[in-house]
Amino acid sequence: MVVDVVLKPEISDPQGQAVLGALGRLGHDSVRSVRQGKHFVLEVDGTPDEAELKQIAETLLANPVIEDVELHLPKD
């Protein structure tokens, strides 16, 4: 299972802005926006309990006040 955590759109992302600036200096002018985030890979036994994994993500892996969480559950 994968959990992606990124800053909410209304929160300033200075690291994303730094990457965007560097891309422009390297000639990659087609990139309009960069949002930096965190990527977690969790290995779970059995069938993942989506509610439990969401609780883990929102209470331990992310700060829900400033970050959004996206769960990517394995497809059968």
mmCIF file of N, CA, C and O in Angstrom:
data_model
loop_
_atom_site.group_PDB
_atom_site.id
_atom_site.type_symbol
_atom_site.label_atom_id
_atom_site.label_comp_id
_atom_site.label_asym_id
_atom_site.label_seq_id
_atom_site.Cartn_x
_atom_site.Cartn_y
_atom_site.Cartn_z
ATOM 1 N N MET A 1 0.836 -1.162 0.000
ATOM 2 C CA MET A 1 0.000 0.000 0.000
ATOM 3 C C MET A 1 0.886 1.232 0.000
ATOM 4 O O MET A 1 1.940 1.246 0.614
ATOM 5 N N VAL A 2 0.469 2.251 -0.707
ATOM 6 C CA VAL A 2 1.237 3.483 -0.815
ATOM 7 C C VAL A 2 0.402 4.637 -0.277
ATOM 8 O O VAL A 2 -0.798 4.719 -0.525
ATOM 9 N N VAL A 3 1.075 5.514 0.464
ATOM 10 C CA VAL A 3 0.448 6.738 0.959
ATOM 11 C C VAL A 3 1.266 7.917 0.441
ATOM 12 O O VAL A 3 2.480 7.983 0.660
ATOM 13 N N ASP A 4 0.610 8.813 -0.273
ATOM 14 C CA ASP A 4 1.246 10.047 -0.723
ATOM 15 C C ASP A 4 0.700 11.197 0.111
ATOM 16 O O ASP A 4 -0.511 11.310 0.317
ATOM 17 N N VAL A 5 1.604 12.042 0.586
ATOM 18 C CA VAL A 5 1.245 13.184 1.417
ATOM 19 C C VAL A 5 1.815 14.434 0.753
ATOM 20 O O VAL A 5 3.011 14.493 0.445
ATOM 21 N N VAL A 6 0.963 15.417 0.496
ATOM 22 C CA VAL A 6 1.404 16.690 -0.074
ATOM 23 C C VAL A 6 0.761 17.840 0.688
ATOM 24 O O VAL A 6 -0.305 17.675 1.290
ATOM 25 N N LEU A 7 1.416 18.977 0.630
ATOM 26 C CA LEU A 7 0.836 20.161 1.247
ATOM 27 C C LEU A 7 -0.463 20.522 0.544
ATOM 28 O O LEU A 7 -0.599 20.351 -0.670
ATOM 29 N N LYS A 8 -1.427 21.012 1.313
ATOM 30 C CA LYS A 8 -2.685 21.463 0.727
ATOM 31 C C LYS A 8 -2.389 22.607 -0.248
ATOM 32 O O LYS A 8 -1.423 23.355 -0.071
ATOM 33 N N PRO A 9 -3.228 22.754 -1.276
ATOM 34 C CA PRO A 9 -2.966 23.778 -2.299
ATOM 35 C C PRO A 9 -2.816 25.195 -1.751
ATOM 36 O O PRO A 9 -2.059 26.004 -2.291
ATOM 37 N N GLU A 10 -3.512 25.493 -0.664
ATOM 38 C CA GLU A 10 -3.451 26.860 -0.120
ATOM 39 C C GLU A 10 -2.207 27.108 0.744
ATOM 40 O O GLU A 10 -1.963 28.233 1.174
ATOM 41 N N ILE A 11 -1.420 26.059 0.986
ATOM 42 C CA ILE A 11 -0.202 26.180 1.796
ATOM 43 C C ILE A 11 0.990 26.415 0.879
ATOM 44 O O ILE A 11 1.185 25.690 -0.094
ATOM 45 N N SER A 12 1.793 27.416 1.188
ATOM 46 C CA SER A 12 2.987 27.712 0.402
ATOM 47 C C SER A 12 3.944 26.526 0.419
ATOM 48 O O SER A 12 4.120 25.859 1.446
ATOM 49 N N ASP A 13 4.556 26.242 -0.723
ATOM 50 C CA ASP A 13 5.483 25.117 -0.859
ATOM 51 C C ASP A 13 6.841 25.634 -1.347
ATOM 52 O O ASP A 13 7.137 25.618 -2.542
ATOM 53 N N PRO A 14 7.693 26.121 -0.427
ATOM 54 C CA PRO A 14 8.976 26.694 -0.854
ATOM 55 C C PRO A 14 9.893 25.681 -1.541
ATOM 56 O O PRO A 14 10.630 26.042 -2.462
ATOM 57 N N GLN A 15 9.840 24.413 -1.145
ATOM 58 C CA GLN A 15 10.678 23.415 -1.811
ATOM 59 C C GLN A 15 10.204 23.189 -3.249
ATOM 60 O O GLN A 15 11.008 23.063 -4.166
ATOM 61 N N GLY A 16 8.906 23.133 -3.436
ATOM 62 C CA GLY A 16 8.363 23.002 -4.786
ATOM 63 C C GLY A 16 8.738 24.194 -5.650
ATOM 64 O O GLY A 16 9.080 24.036 -6.826
ATOM 65 N N GLN A 17 8.681 25.395 -5.080
ATOM 66 C CA GLN A 17 9.060 26.589 -5.822
ATOM 67 C C GLN A 17 10.546 26.570 -6.191
ATOM 68 O O GLN A 17 10.922 26.994 -7.289
ATOM 69 N N ALA A 18 11.394 26.075 -5.292
ATOM 70 C CA ALA A 18 12.833 25.976 -5.581
ATOM 71 C C ALA A 18 13.081 25.005 -6.737
ATOM 72 O O ALA A 18 13.888 25.280 -7.636
ATOM 73 N N VAL A 19 12.382 23.874 -6.729
ATOM 74 C CA VAL A 19 12.526 22.901 -7.815
ATOM 75 C C VAL A 19 12.024 23.503 -9.128
ATOM 76 O O VAL A 19 12.664 23.362 -10.180
ATOM 77 N N LEU A 20 10.893 24.201 -9.080
ATOM 78 C CA LEU A 20 10.354 24.838 -10.278
ATOM 79 C C LEU A 20 11.350 25.842 -10.851
ATOM 80 O O LEU A 20 11.583 25.880 -12.062
ATOM 81 N N GLY A 21 11.963 26.642 -9.979
ATOM 82 C CA GLY A 21 12.969 27.606 -10.442
ATOM 83 C C GLY A 21 14.159 26.913 -11.087
ATOM 84 O O GLY A 21 14.663 27.354 -12.132
ATOM 85 N N ALA A 22 14.624 25.822 -10.480
ATOM 86 C CA ALA A 22 15.762 25.085 -11.035
ATOM 87 C C ALA A 22 15.405 24.473 -12.388
ATOM 88 O O ALA A 22 16.228 24.477 -13.314
ATOM 89 N N LEU A 23 14.195 23.953 -12.521
ATOM 90 C CA LEU A 23 13.775 23.391 -13.798
ATOM 91 C C LEU A 23 13.797 24.449 -14.895
ATOM 92 O O LEU A 23 14.242 24.191 -16.016
ATOM 93 N N GLY A 24 13.312 25.641 -14.569
ATOM 94 C CA GLY A 24 13.332 26.733 -15.537
ATOM 95 C C GLY A 24 14.749 27.105 -15.956
ATOM 96 O O GLY A 24 15.032 27.315 -17.138
ATOM 97 N N ARG A 25 15.658 27.162 -14.987
ATOM 98 C CA ARG A 25 17.058 27.485 -15.297
ATOM 99 C C ARG A 25 17.717 26.405 -16.151
ATOM 100 O O ARG A 25 18.650 26.684 -16.898
ATOM 101 N N LEU A 26 17.214 25.170 -16.042
ATOM 102 C CA LEU A 26 17.762 24.070 -16.843
ATOM 103 C C LEU A 26 17.070 23.937 -18.205
ATOM 104 O O LEU A 26 17.359 23.011 -18.963
ATOM 105 N N GLY A 27 16.163 24.849 -18.488
ATOM 106 C CA GLY A 27 15.515 24.861 -19.790
ATOM 107 C C GLY A 27 14.229 24.069 -19.884
ATOM 108 O O GLY A 27 13.692 23.885 -20.970
ATOM 109 N N HIS A 28 13.706 23.619 -18.782
ATOM 110 C CA HIS A 28 12.453 22.860 -18.780
ATOM 111 C C HIS A 28 11.290 23.814 -18.505
ATOM 112 O O HIS A 28 10.674 23.796 -17.442
ATOM 113 N N ASP A 29 11.000 24.632 -19.493
ATOM 114 C CA ASP A 29 10.013 25.696 -19.328
ATOM 115 C C ASP A 29 8.568 25.216 -19.393
ATOM 116 O O ASP A 29 7.645 25.976 -19.093
ATOM 117 N N SER A 30 8.342 23.974 -19.777
ATOM 118 C CA SER A 30 6.962 23.495 -19.895
ATOM 119 C C SER A 30 6.361 23.090 -18.544
ATOM 120 O O SER A 30 5.145 22.922 -18.439
ATOM 121 N N VAL A 31 7.187 22.961 -17.513
ATOM 122 C CA VAL A 31 6.671 22.601 -16.182
ATOM 123 C C VAL A 31 6.107 23.873 -15.545
ATOM 124 O O VAL A 31 6.818 24.855 -15.366
ATOM 125 N N ARG A 32 4.811 23.861 -15.204
ATOM 126 C CA ARG A 32 4.141 25.044 -14.666
ATOM 127 C C ARG A 32 4.111 25.092 -13.147
ATOM 128 O O ARG A 32 4.014 26.159 -12.556
ATOM 129 N N SER A 33 4.153 23.916 -12.497
ATOM 130 C CA SER A 33 4.001 23.891 -11.049
ATOM 131 C C SER A 33 4.661 22.637 -10.492
ATOM 132 O O SER A 33 4.674 21.591 -11.145
ATOM 133 N N VAL A 34 5.200 22.749 -9.269
ATOM 134 C CA VAL A 34 5.781 21.606 -8.577
ATOM 135 C C VAL A 34 5.301 21.644 -7.130
ATOM 136 O O VAL A 34 5.368 22.682 -6.482
ATOM 137 N N ARG A 35 4.796 20.515 -6.655
ATOM 138 C CA ARG A 35 4.410 20.370 -5.250
ATOM 139 C C ARG A 35 5.253 19.244 -4.675
ATOM 140 O O ARG A 35 5.237 18.123 -5.165
ATOM 141 N N GLN A 36 5.999 19.536 -3.651
ATOM 142 C CA GLN A 36 6.854 18.556 -3.000
ATOM 143 C C GLN A 36 6.029 17.805 -1.974
ATOM 144 O O GLN A 36 5.114 18.359 -1.373
ATOM 145 N N GLY A 37 6.334 16.525 -1.778
ATOM 146 C CA GLY A 37 5.574 15.748 -0.807
ATOM 147 C C GLY A 37 6.368 14.584 -0.257
ATOM 148 O O GLY A 37 7.580 14.493 -0.436
ATOM 149 N N LYS A 38 5.645 13.701 0.410
ATOM 150 C CA LYS A 38 6.242 12.503 0.999
ATOM 151 C C LYS A 38 5.547 11.280 0.412
ATOM 152 O O LYS A 38 4.353 11.307 0.142
ATOM 153 N N HIS A 39 6.308 10.219 0.263
ATOM 154 C CA HIS A 39 5.811 8.975 -0.327
ATOM 155 C C HIS A 39 6.154 7.841 0.633
ATOM 156 O O HIS A 39 7.323 7.610 0.926
ATOM 157 N N PHE A 40 5.132 7.153 1.136
ATOM 158 C CA PHE A 40 5.328 6.053 2.079
ATOM 159 C C PHE A 40 4.840 4.759 1.432
ATOM 160 O O PHE A 40 3.782 4.750 0.801
ATOM 161 N N VAL A 41 5.590 3.684 1.610
ATOM 162 C CA VAL A 41 5.174 2.359 1.159
ATOM 163 C C VAL A 41 5.013 1.494 2.399
ATOM 164 O O VAL A 41 5.970 1.296 3.148
ATOM 165 N N LEU A 42 3.802 1.013 2.627
ATOM 166 C CA LEU A 42 3.506 0.174 3.789
ATOM 167 C C LEU A 42 3.212 -1.245 3.325
ATOM 168 O O LEU A 42 2.450 -1.433 2.373
ATOM 169 N N GLU A 43 3.809 -2.214 3.965
ATOM 170 C CA GLU A 43 3.500 -3.612 3.701
ATOM 171 C C GLU A 43 2.623 -4.102 4.850
ATOM 172 O O GLU A 43 3.006 -3.975 6.015
ATOM 173 N N VAL A 44 1.459 -4.628 4.511
ATOM 174 C CA VAL A 44 0.521 -5.090 5.534
ATOM 175 C C VAL A 44 0.198 -6.561 5.298
ATOM 176 O O VAL A 44 0.225 -7.034 4.169
ATOM 177 N N ASP A 45 -0.075 -7.254 6.378
ATOM 178 C CA ASP A 45 -0.467 -8.664 6.286
ATOM 179 C C ASP A 45 -1.952 -8.756 5.953
ATOM 180 O O ASP A 45 -2.770 -8.003 6.490
ATOM 181 N N GLY A 46 -2.300 -9.665 5.076
ATOM 182 C CA GLY A 46 -3.698 -9.883 4.740
ATOM 183 C C GLY A 46 -4.274 -8.760 3.899
ATOM 184 O O GLY A 46 -3.557 -7.987 3.268
ATOM 185 N N THR A 47 -5.590 -8.666 3.921
ATOM 186 C CA THR A 47 -6.294 -7.625 3.176
ATOM 187 C C THR A 47 -6.240 -6.319 3.952
ATOM 188 O O THR A 47 -6.620 -6.278 5.123
ATOM 189 N N PRO A 48 -5.763 -5.246 3.317
ATOM 190 C CA PRO A 48 -5.668 -3.971 4.034
ATOM 191 C C PRO A 48 -7.037 -3.453 4.466
ATOM 192 O O PRO A 48 -8.001 -3.535 3.711
ATOM 193 N N ASP A 49 -7.116 -2.959 5.685
ATOM 194 C CA ASP A 49 -8.329 -2.319 6.198
ATOM 195 C C ASP A 49 -8.197 -0.835 5.871
ATOM 196 O O ASP A 49 -7.415 -0.118 6.487
ATOM 197 N N GLU A 50 -8.959 -0.384 4.874
ATOM 198 C CA GLU A 50 -8.819 0.987 4.388
ATOM 199 C C GLU A 50 -9.037 2.024 5.485
ATOM 200 O O GLU A 50 -8.307 3.011 5.572
ATOM 201 N N ALA A 51 -10.015 1.820 6.355
ATOM 202 C CA ALA A 51 -10.294 2.771 7.434
ATOM 203 C C ALA A 51 -9.103 2.867 8.395
ATOM 204 O O ALA A 51 -8.712 3.955 8.814
ATOM 205 N N GLU A 52 -8.528 1.717 8.738
ATOM 206 C CA GLU A 52 -7.374 1.719 9.643
ATOM 207 C C GLU A 52 -6.166 2.391 8.994
ATOM 208 O O GLU A 52 -5.473 3.193 9.631
ATOM 209 N N LEU A 53 -5.942 2.100 7.712
ATOM 210 C CA LEU A 53 -4.810 2.703 7.015
ATOM 211 C C LEU A 53 -4.987 4.214 6.872
ATOM 212 O O LEU A 53 -4.028 4.974 6.997
ATOM 213 N N LYS A 54 -6.212 4.654 6.639
ATOM 214 C CA LYS A 54 -6.484 6.092 6.546
ATOM 215 C C LYS A 54 -6.210 6.765 7.891
ATOM 216 O O LYS A 54 -5.625 7.839 7.952
ATOM 217 N N GLN A 55 -6.603 6.104 8.978
ATOM 218 C CA GLN A 55 -6.342 6.654 10.310
ATOM 219 C C GLN A 55 -4.836 6.748 10.567
ATOM 220 O O GLN A 55 -4.349 7.755 11.083
ATOM 221 N N ILE A 56 -4.093 5.710 10.197
ATOM 222 C CA ILE A 56 -2.632 5.729 10.349
ATOM 223 C C ILE A 56 -2.046 6.898 9.560
ATOM 224 O O ILE A 56 -1.225 7.657 10.072
ATOM 225 N N ALA A 57 -2.485 7.038 8.321
ATOM 226 C CA ALA A 57 -1.948 8.090 7.459
ATOM 227 C C ALA A 57 -2.241 9.475 8.013
ATOM 228 O O ALA A 57 -1.372 10.348 8.026
ATOM 229 N N GLU A 58 -3.454 9.683 8.491
ATOM 230 C CA GLU A 58 -3.855 11.018 8.938
ATOM 231 C C GLU A 58 -3.354 11.371 10.336
ATOM 232 O O GLU A 58 -3.303 12.539 10.689
ATOM 233 N N THR A 59 -3.011 10.362 11.148
ATOM 234 C CA THR A 59 -2.562 10.669 12.512
ATOM 235 C C THR A 59 -1.053 10.571 12.685
ATOM 236 O O THR A 59 -0.502 11.212 13.574
ATOM 237 N N LEU A 60 -0.389 9.789 11.847
ATOM 238 C CA LEU A 60 1.049 9.598 12.018
ATOM 239 C C LEU A 60 1.869 10.111 10.836
ATOM 240 O O LEU A 60 2.898 10.752 11.022
ATOM 241 N N LEU A 61 1.415 9.861 9.626
ATOM 242 C CA LEU A 61 2.214 10.179 8.447
ATOM 243 C C LEU A 61 2.019 11.606 7.949
ATOM 244 O O LEU A 61 2.867 12.118 7.220
ATOM 245 N N ALA A 62 0.917 12.232 8.325
ATOM 246 C CA ALA A 62 0.608 13.564 7.809
ATOM 247 C C ALA A 62 0.069 14.461 8.911
ATOM 248 O O ALA A 62 -0.431 13.984 9.929
ATOM 249 N N ASN A 63 0.169 15.747 8.668
ATOM 250 C CA ASN A 63 -0.468 16.750 9.522
ATOM 251 C C ASN A 63 -1.712 17.212 8.761
ATOM 252 O O ASN A 63 -1.605 17.987 7.811
ATOM 253 N N PRO A 64 -2.908 16.736 9.149
ATOM 254 C CA PRO A 64 -4.109 17.033 8.368
ATOM 255 C C PRO A 64 -4.480 18.517 8.313
ATOM 256 O O PRO A 64 -5.301 18.908 7.492
ATOM 257 N N VAL A 65 -3.887 19.326 9.148
ATOM 258 C CA VAL A 65 -4.164 20.764 9.097
ATOM 259 C C VAL A 65 -3.556 21.379 7.835
ATOM 260 O O VAL A 65 -4.155 22.250 7.206
ATOM 261 N N ILE A 66 -2.376 20.902 7.437
ATOM 262 C CA ILE A 66 -1.690 21.515 6.295
ATOM 263 C C ILE A 66 -1.404 20.541 5.148
ATOM 264 O O ILE A 66 -0.925 20.964 4.095
ATOM 265 N N GLU A 67 -1.680 19.242 5.343
ATOM 266 C CA GLU A 67 -1.345 18.265 4.316
ATOM 267 C C GLU A 67 -2.555 17.427 3.913
ATOM 268 O O GLU A 67 -3.426 17.150 4.732
ATOM 269 N N ASP A 68 -2.583 17.044 2.642
ATOM 270 C CA ASP A 68 -3.584 16.127 2.118
ATOM 271 C C ASP A 68 -2.960 14.737 1.996
ATOM 272 O O ASP A 68 -1.761 14.606 1.723
ATOM 273 N N VAL A 69 -3.778 13.706 2.176
ATOM 274 C CA VAL A 69 -3.339 12.321 2.119
ATOM 275 C C VAL A 69 -4.069 11.622 0.977
ATOM 276 O O VAL A 69 -5.280 11.806 0.794
ATOM 277 N N GLU A 70 -3.334 10.809 0.218
ATOM 278 C CA GLU A 70 -3.947 9.995 -0.819
ATOM 279 C C GLU A 70 -3.471 8.559 -0.636
ATOM 280 O O GLU A 70 -2.265 8.294 -0.634
ATOM 281 N N LEU A 71 -4.418 7.638 -0.448
ATOM 282 C CA LEU A 71 -4.103 6.224 -0.293
ATOM 283 C C LEU A 71 -4.175 5.543 -1.653
ATOM 284 O O LEU A 71 -5.069 5.808 -2.445
ATOM 285 N N HIS A 72 -3.219 4.653 -1.903
ATOM 286 C CA HIS A 72 -3.212 3.855 -3.119
ATOM 287 C C HIS A 72 -3.203 2.394 -2.679
ATOM 288 O O HIS A 72 -2.151 1.844 -2.345
ATOM 289 N N LEU A 73 -4.392 1.803 -2.635
ATOM 290 C CA LEU A 73 -4.524 0.413 -2.207
ATOM 291 C C LEU A 73 -4.235 -0.514 -3.377
ATOM 292 O O LEU A 73 -4.535 -0.189 -4.527
ATOM 293 N N PRO A 74 -3.660 -1.676 -3.079
ATOM 294 C CA PRO A 74 -3.367 -2.623 -4.170
ATOM 295 C C PRO A 74 -4.662 -3.109 -4.820
ATOM 296 O O PRO A 74 -5.682 -3.287 -4.156
ATOM 297 N N LYS A 75 -4.589 -3.304 -6.117
ATOM 298 C CA LYS A 75 -5.742 -3.834 -6.847
ATOM 299 C C LYS A 75 -5.614 -5.351 -6.900
ATOM 300 O O LYS A 75 -4.554 -5.881 -7.116
ATOM 301 N N ASP A 76 -6.727 -6.027 -6.714
ATOM 302 C CA ASP A 76 -6.716 -7.497 -6.746
ATOM 303 C C ASP A 76 -6.541 -8.038 -8.132
ATOM 304 O O ASP A 76 -6.811 -7.504 -9.096
#
